[in-house]
Coordinates of C-alpha atoms in Angstrom, one line a residue:
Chain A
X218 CA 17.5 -13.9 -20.3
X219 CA 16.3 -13.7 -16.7
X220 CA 12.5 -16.0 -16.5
X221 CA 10.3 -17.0 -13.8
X222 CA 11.4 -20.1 -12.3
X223 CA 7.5 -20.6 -10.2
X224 CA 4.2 -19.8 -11.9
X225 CA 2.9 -16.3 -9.4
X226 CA 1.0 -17.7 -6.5
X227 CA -2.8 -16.5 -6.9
X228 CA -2.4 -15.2 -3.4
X229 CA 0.4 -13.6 -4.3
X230 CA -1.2 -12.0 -7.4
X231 CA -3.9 -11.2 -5.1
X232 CA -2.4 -9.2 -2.5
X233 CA -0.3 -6.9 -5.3
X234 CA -3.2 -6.2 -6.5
X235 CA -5.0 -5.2 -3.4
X236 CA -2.8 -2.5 -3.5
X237 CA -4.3 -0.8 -6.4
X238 CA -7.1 2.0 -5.1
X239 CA -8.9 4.6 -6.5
X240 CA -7.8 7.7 -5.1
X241 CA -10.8 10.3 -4.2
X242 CA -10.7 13.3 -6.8
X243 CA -10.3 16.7 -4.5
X244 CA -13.5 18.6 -5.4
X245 CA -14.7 22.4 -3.7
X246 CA -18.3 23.7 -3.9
X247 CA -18.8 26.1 -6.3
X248 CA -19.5 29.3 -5.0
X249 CA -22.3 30.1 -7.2
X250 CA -24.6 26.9 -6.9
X251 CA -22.8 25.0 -4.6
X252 CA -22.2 21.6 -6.1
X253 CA -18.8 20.0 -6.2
X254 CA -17.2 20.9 -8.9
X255 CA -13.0 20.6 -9.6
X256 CA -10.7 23.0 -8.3
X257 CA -9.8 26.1 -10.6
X258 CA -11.8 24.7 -13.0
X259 CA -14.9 25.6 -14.8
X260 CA -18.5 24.3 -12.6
X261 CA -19.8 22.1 -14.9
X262 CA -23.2 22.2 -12.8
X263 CA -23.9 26.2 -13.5
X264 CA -20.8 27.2 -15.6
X265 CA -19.1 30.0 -14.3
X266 CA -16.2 30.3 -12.9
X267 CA -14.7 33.6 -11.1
X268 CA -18.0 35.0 -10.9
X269 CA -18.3 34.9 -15.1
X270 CA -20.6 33.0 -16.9
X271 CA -17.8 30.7 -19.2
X272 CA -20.1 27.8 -20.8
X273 CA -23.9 28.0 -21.6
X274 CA -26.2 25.5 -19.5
Chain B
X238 CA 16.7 35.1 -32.7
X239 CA 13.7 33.6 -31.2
X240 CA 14.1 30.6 -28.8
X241 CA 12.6 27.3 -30.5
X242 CA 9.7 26.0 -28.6
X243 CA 11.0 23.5 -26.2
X244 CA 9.6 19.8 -25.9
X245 CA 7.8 17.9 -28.4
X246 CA 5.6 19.6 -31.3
X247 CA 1.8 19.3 -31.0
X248 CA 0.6 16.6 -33.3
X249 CA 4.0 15.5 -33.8
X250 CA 5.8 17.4 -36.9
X251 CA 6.6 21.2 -36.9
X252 CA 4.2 21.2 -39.9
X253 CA 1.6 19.6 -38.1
X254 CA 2.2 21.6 -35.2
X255 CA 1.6 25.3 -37.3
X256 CA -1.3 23.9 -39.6
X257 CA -2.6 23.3 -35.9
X258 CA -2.0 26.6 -34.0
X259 CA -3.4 28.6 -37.2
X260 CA -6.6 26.7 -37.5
X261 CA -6.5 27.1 -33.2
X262 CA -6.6 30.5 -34.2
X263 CA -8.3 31.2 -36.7
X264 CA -11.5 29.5 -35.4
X265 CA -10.7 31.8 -32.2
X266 CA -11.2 34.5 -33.8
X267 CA -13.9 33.6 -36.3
X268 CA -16.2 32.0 -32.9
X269 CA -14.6 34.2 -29.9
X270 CA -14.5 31.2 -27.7
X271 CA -13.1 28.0 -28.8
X272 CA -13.1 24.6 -26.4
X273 CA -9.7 22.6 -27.2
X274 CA -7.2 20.2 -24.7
X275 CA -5.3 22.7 -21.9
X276 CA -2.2 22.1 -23.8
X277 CA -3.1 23.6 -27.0
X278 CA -4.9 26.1 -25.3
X279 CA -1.6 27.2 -23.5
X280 CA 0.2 26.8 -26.6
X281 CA -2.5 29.3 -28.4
X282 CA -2.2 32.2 -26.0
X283 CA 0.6 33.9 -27.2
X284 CA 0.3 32.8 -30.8
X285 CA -2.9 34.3 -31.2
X286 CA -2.2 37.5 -28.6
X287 CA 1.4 38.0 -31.5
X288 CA -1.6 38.2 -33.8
X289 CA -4.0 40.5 -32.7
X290 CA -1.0 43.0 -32.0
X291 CA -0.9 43.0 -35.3
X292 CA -4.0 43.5 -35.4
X293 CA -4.1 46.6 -33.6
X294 CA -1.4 48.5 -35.9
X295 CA -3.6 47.6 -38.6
X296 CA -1.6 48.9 -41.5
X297 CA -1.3 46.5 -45.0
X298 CA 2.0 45.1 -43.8
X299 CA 0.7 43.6 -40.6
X300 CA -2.8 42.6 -42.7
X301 CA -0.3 40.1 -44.8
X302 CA 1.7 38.9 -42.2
X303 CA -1.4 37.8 -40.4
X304 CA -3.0 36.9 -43.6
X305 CA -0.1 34.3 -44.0
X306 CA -1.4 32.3 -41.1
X307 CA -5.4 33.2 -41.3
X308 CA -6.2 32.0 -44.8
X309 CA -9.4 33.1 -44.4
X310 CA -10.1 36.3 -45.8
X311 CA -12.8 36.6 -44.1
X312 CA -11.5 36.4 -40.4
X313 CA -8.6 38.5 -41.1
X314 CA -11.0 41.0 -42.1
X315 CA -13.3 40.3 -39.0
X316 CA -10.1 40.6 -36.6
X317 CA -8.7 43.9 -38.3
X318 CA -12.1 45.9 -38.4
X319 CA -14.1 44.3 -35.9
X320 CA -12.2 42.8 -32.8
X321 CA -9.2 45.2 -33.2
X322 CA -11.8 48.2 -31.9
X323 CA -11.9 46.1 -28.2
X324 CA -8.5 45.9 -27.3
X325 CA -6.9 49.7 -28.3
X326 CA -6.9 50.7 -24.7
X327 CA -5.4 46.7 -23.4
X328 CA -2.0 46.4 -22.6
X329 CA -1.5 42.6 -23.7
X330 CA -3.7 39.7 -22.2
X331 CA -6.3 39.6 -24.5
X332 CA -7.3 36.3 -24.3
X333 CA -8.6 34.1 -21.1
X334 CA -7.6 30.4 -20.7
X335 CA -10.7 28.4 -18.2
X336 CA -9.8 24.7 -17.3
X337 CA -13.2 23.2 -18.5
X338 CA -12.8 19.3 -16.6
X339 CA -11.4 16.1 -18.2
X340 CA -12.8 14.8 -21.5
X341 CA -14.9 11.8 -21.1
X342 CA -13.4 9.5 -24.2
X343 CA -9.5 10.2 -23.5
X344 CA -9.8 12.0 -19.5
X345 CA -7.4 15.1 -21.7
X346 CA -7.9 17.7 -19.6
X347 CA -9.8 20.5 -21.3
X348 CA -9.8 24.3 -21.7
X349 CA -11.7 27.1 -22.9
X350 CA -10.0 30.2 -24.6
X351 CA -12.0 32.9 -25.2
X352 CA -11.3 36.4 -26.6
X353 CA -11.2 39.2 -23.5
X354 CA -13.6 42.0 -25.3
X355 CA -14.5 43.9 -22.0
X356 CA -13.7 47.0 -21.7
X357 CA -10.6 47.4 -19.2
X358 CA -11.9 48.6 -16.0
X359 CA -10.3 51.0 -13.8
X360 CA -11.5 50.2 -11.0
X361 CA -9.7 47.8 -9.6
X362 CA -11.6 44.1 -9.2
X363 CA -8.6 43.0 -6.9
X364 CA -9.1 44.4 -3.8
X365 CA -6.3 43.3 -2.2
X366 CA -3.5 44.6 -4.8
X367 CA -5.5 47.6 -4.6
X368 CA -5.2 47.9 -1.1
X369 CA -1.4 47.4 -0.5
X370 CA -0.9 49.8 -3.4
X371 CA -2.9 52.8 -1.8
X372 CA -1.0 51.9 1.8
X373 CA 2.5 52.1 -0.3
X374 CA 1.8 55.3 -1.3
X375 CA 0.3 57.0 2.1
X376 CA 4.0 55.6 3.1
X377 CA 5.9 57.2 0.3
X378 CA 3.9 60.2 1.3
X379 CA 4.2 60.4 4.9
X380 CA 8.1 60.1 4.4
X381 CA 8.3 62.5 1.8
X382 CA 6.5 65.1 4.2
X383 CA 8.9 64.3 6.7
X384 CA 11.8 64.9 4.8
X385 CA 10.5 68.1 3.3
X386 CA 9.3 69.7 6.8
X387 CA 12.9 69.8 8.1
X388 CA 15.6 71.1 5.2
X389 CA 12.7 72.9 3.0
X390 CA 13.6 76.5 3.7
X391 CA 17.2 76.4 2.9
X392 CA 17.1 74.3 -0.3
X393 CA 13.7 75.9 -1.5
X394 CA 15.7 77.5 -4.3
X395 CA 17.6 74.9 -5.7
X396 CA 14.5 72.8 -5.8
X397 CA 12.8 75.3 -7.9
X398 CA 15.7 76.2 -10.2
X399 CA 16.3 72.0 -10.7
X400 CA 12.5 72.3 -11.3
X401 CA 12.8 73.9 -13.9
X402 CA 15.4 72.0 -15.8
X403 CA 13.3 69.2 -15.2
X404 CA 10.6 71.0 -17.2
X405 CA 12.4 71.9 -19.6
X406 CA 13.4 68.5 -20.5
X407 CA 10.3 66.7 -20.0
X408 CA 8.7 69.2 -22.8
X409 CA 10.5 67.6 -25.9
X410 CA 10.4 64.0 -25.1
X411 CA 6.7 64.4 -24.6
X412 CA 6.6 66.2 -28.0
X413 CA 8.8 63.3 -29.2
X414 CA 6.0 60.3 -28.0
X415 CA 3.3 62.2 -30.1
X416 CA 4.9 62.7 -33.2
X417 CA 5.5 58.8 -33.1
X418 CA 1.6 58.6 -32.2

């Protein structure tokens, strides 16, 4: 079975892991109230969607 | 034969999967709007729109079949005599599927299905489809008066006489469609 031969460098460790980054989540405004809410979905702020009230606020 | 569902079953057994879908549905129609994960919600649809067909021919045979899944007695009853009344005049589509975010525990993305009790309007709320359909037609009609202008004295006859056949064998099919009414 194939092993490390070296124990990972912290440096090395280090710069894989600088690789991992948050992405930015893709947000519109709504068109009712304006906040940021997610694409073809529900706004969470005033809860409509489509111009119909979906969820109670 | 109906195609088996493709994939893996929702809550892993088949058993699982239909005590699942017929609670899904049975709190549907017992609350109108239910808030579940977008897959269920997907899966739902036409499970529940198969049951409120059956629903809408409302005689005792379809009240058992739908009574095998709704155990309640209560919501079958409410479905038959109460919700069946929205939907005589909708052609399919009678529920509404509204992504609703990510959960916060699990980030499962969420929707919310809700039953479609508005009255189907006529006038149409998409403009646009609305739009190209009335241009299609001023076209259809601008080339059918072209055609017509030109050879409409000579075959004038023969129009009317196949007019007539026409007629005559629209008249029973039409009788037909109402006695199966």
């Amino acid at each position: 079975m194939a092993v490390p031969k070296r124990k990972m460098s912290r440096s090395n460790t280090r710069s894989r892991r600088a690789n991992w980054k948050a992405a930015v989540v893709a947000t519109v405004a709504c068109p009712q109230c304006k906040a940021d809410k997610l694409p073809h979905a529900v706004c969470q702020t005033c809860g409509t969607y489509n111009g119909r009230q979906v969820v109670e606020v | 034969m109906p195609t088996p569902t493709k994939g893996a079953r929702l809550g892993g057994s088949p058993a699982h999967q239909r005590l699942i879908l017929a609670n899904l549905a049975q709190s549907l129609f017992e609350h109108g709007k239910i808030t579940t994960t977008e897959t269920k919600a997907r899966r739902l649809r036409p499970y529940a729109e198969k049951l409120i067909t059956k629903a809408k021919r409302g005689d005792l045979h379809a009240r058992r079949e739908v009574a095998k899944v709704i155990r309640d007695k209560d919501v079958v009853y409410r479905l038959f005599d109460e919700l069946a009344q929205y939907w005589t005049e909708r052609p399919g589509g009678y529920t509404r599927i509204t992504k609703a975010g990510n959960r916060k525990g699990d980030n499962a993305p969420m929707a919310i299905i809700e039953l479609v009790t508005e009255p189907v309007s006529s006038n149409t709320s998409n403009k646009k489809t609305a739009a190209r359909k009335a241009a299609k037609a001023e076209a259809v009609a601008a080339l059918a008066g072209e055609t017509e202008e030109t050879p409409a004295p000579a075959e004038a006859t023969d129009v009317a006489v196949e007019e007539n056949v026409q007629h005559a064998d629209d008249a029973p099919a039409e009788e037909k469609k109402d006695g199966d009414k």
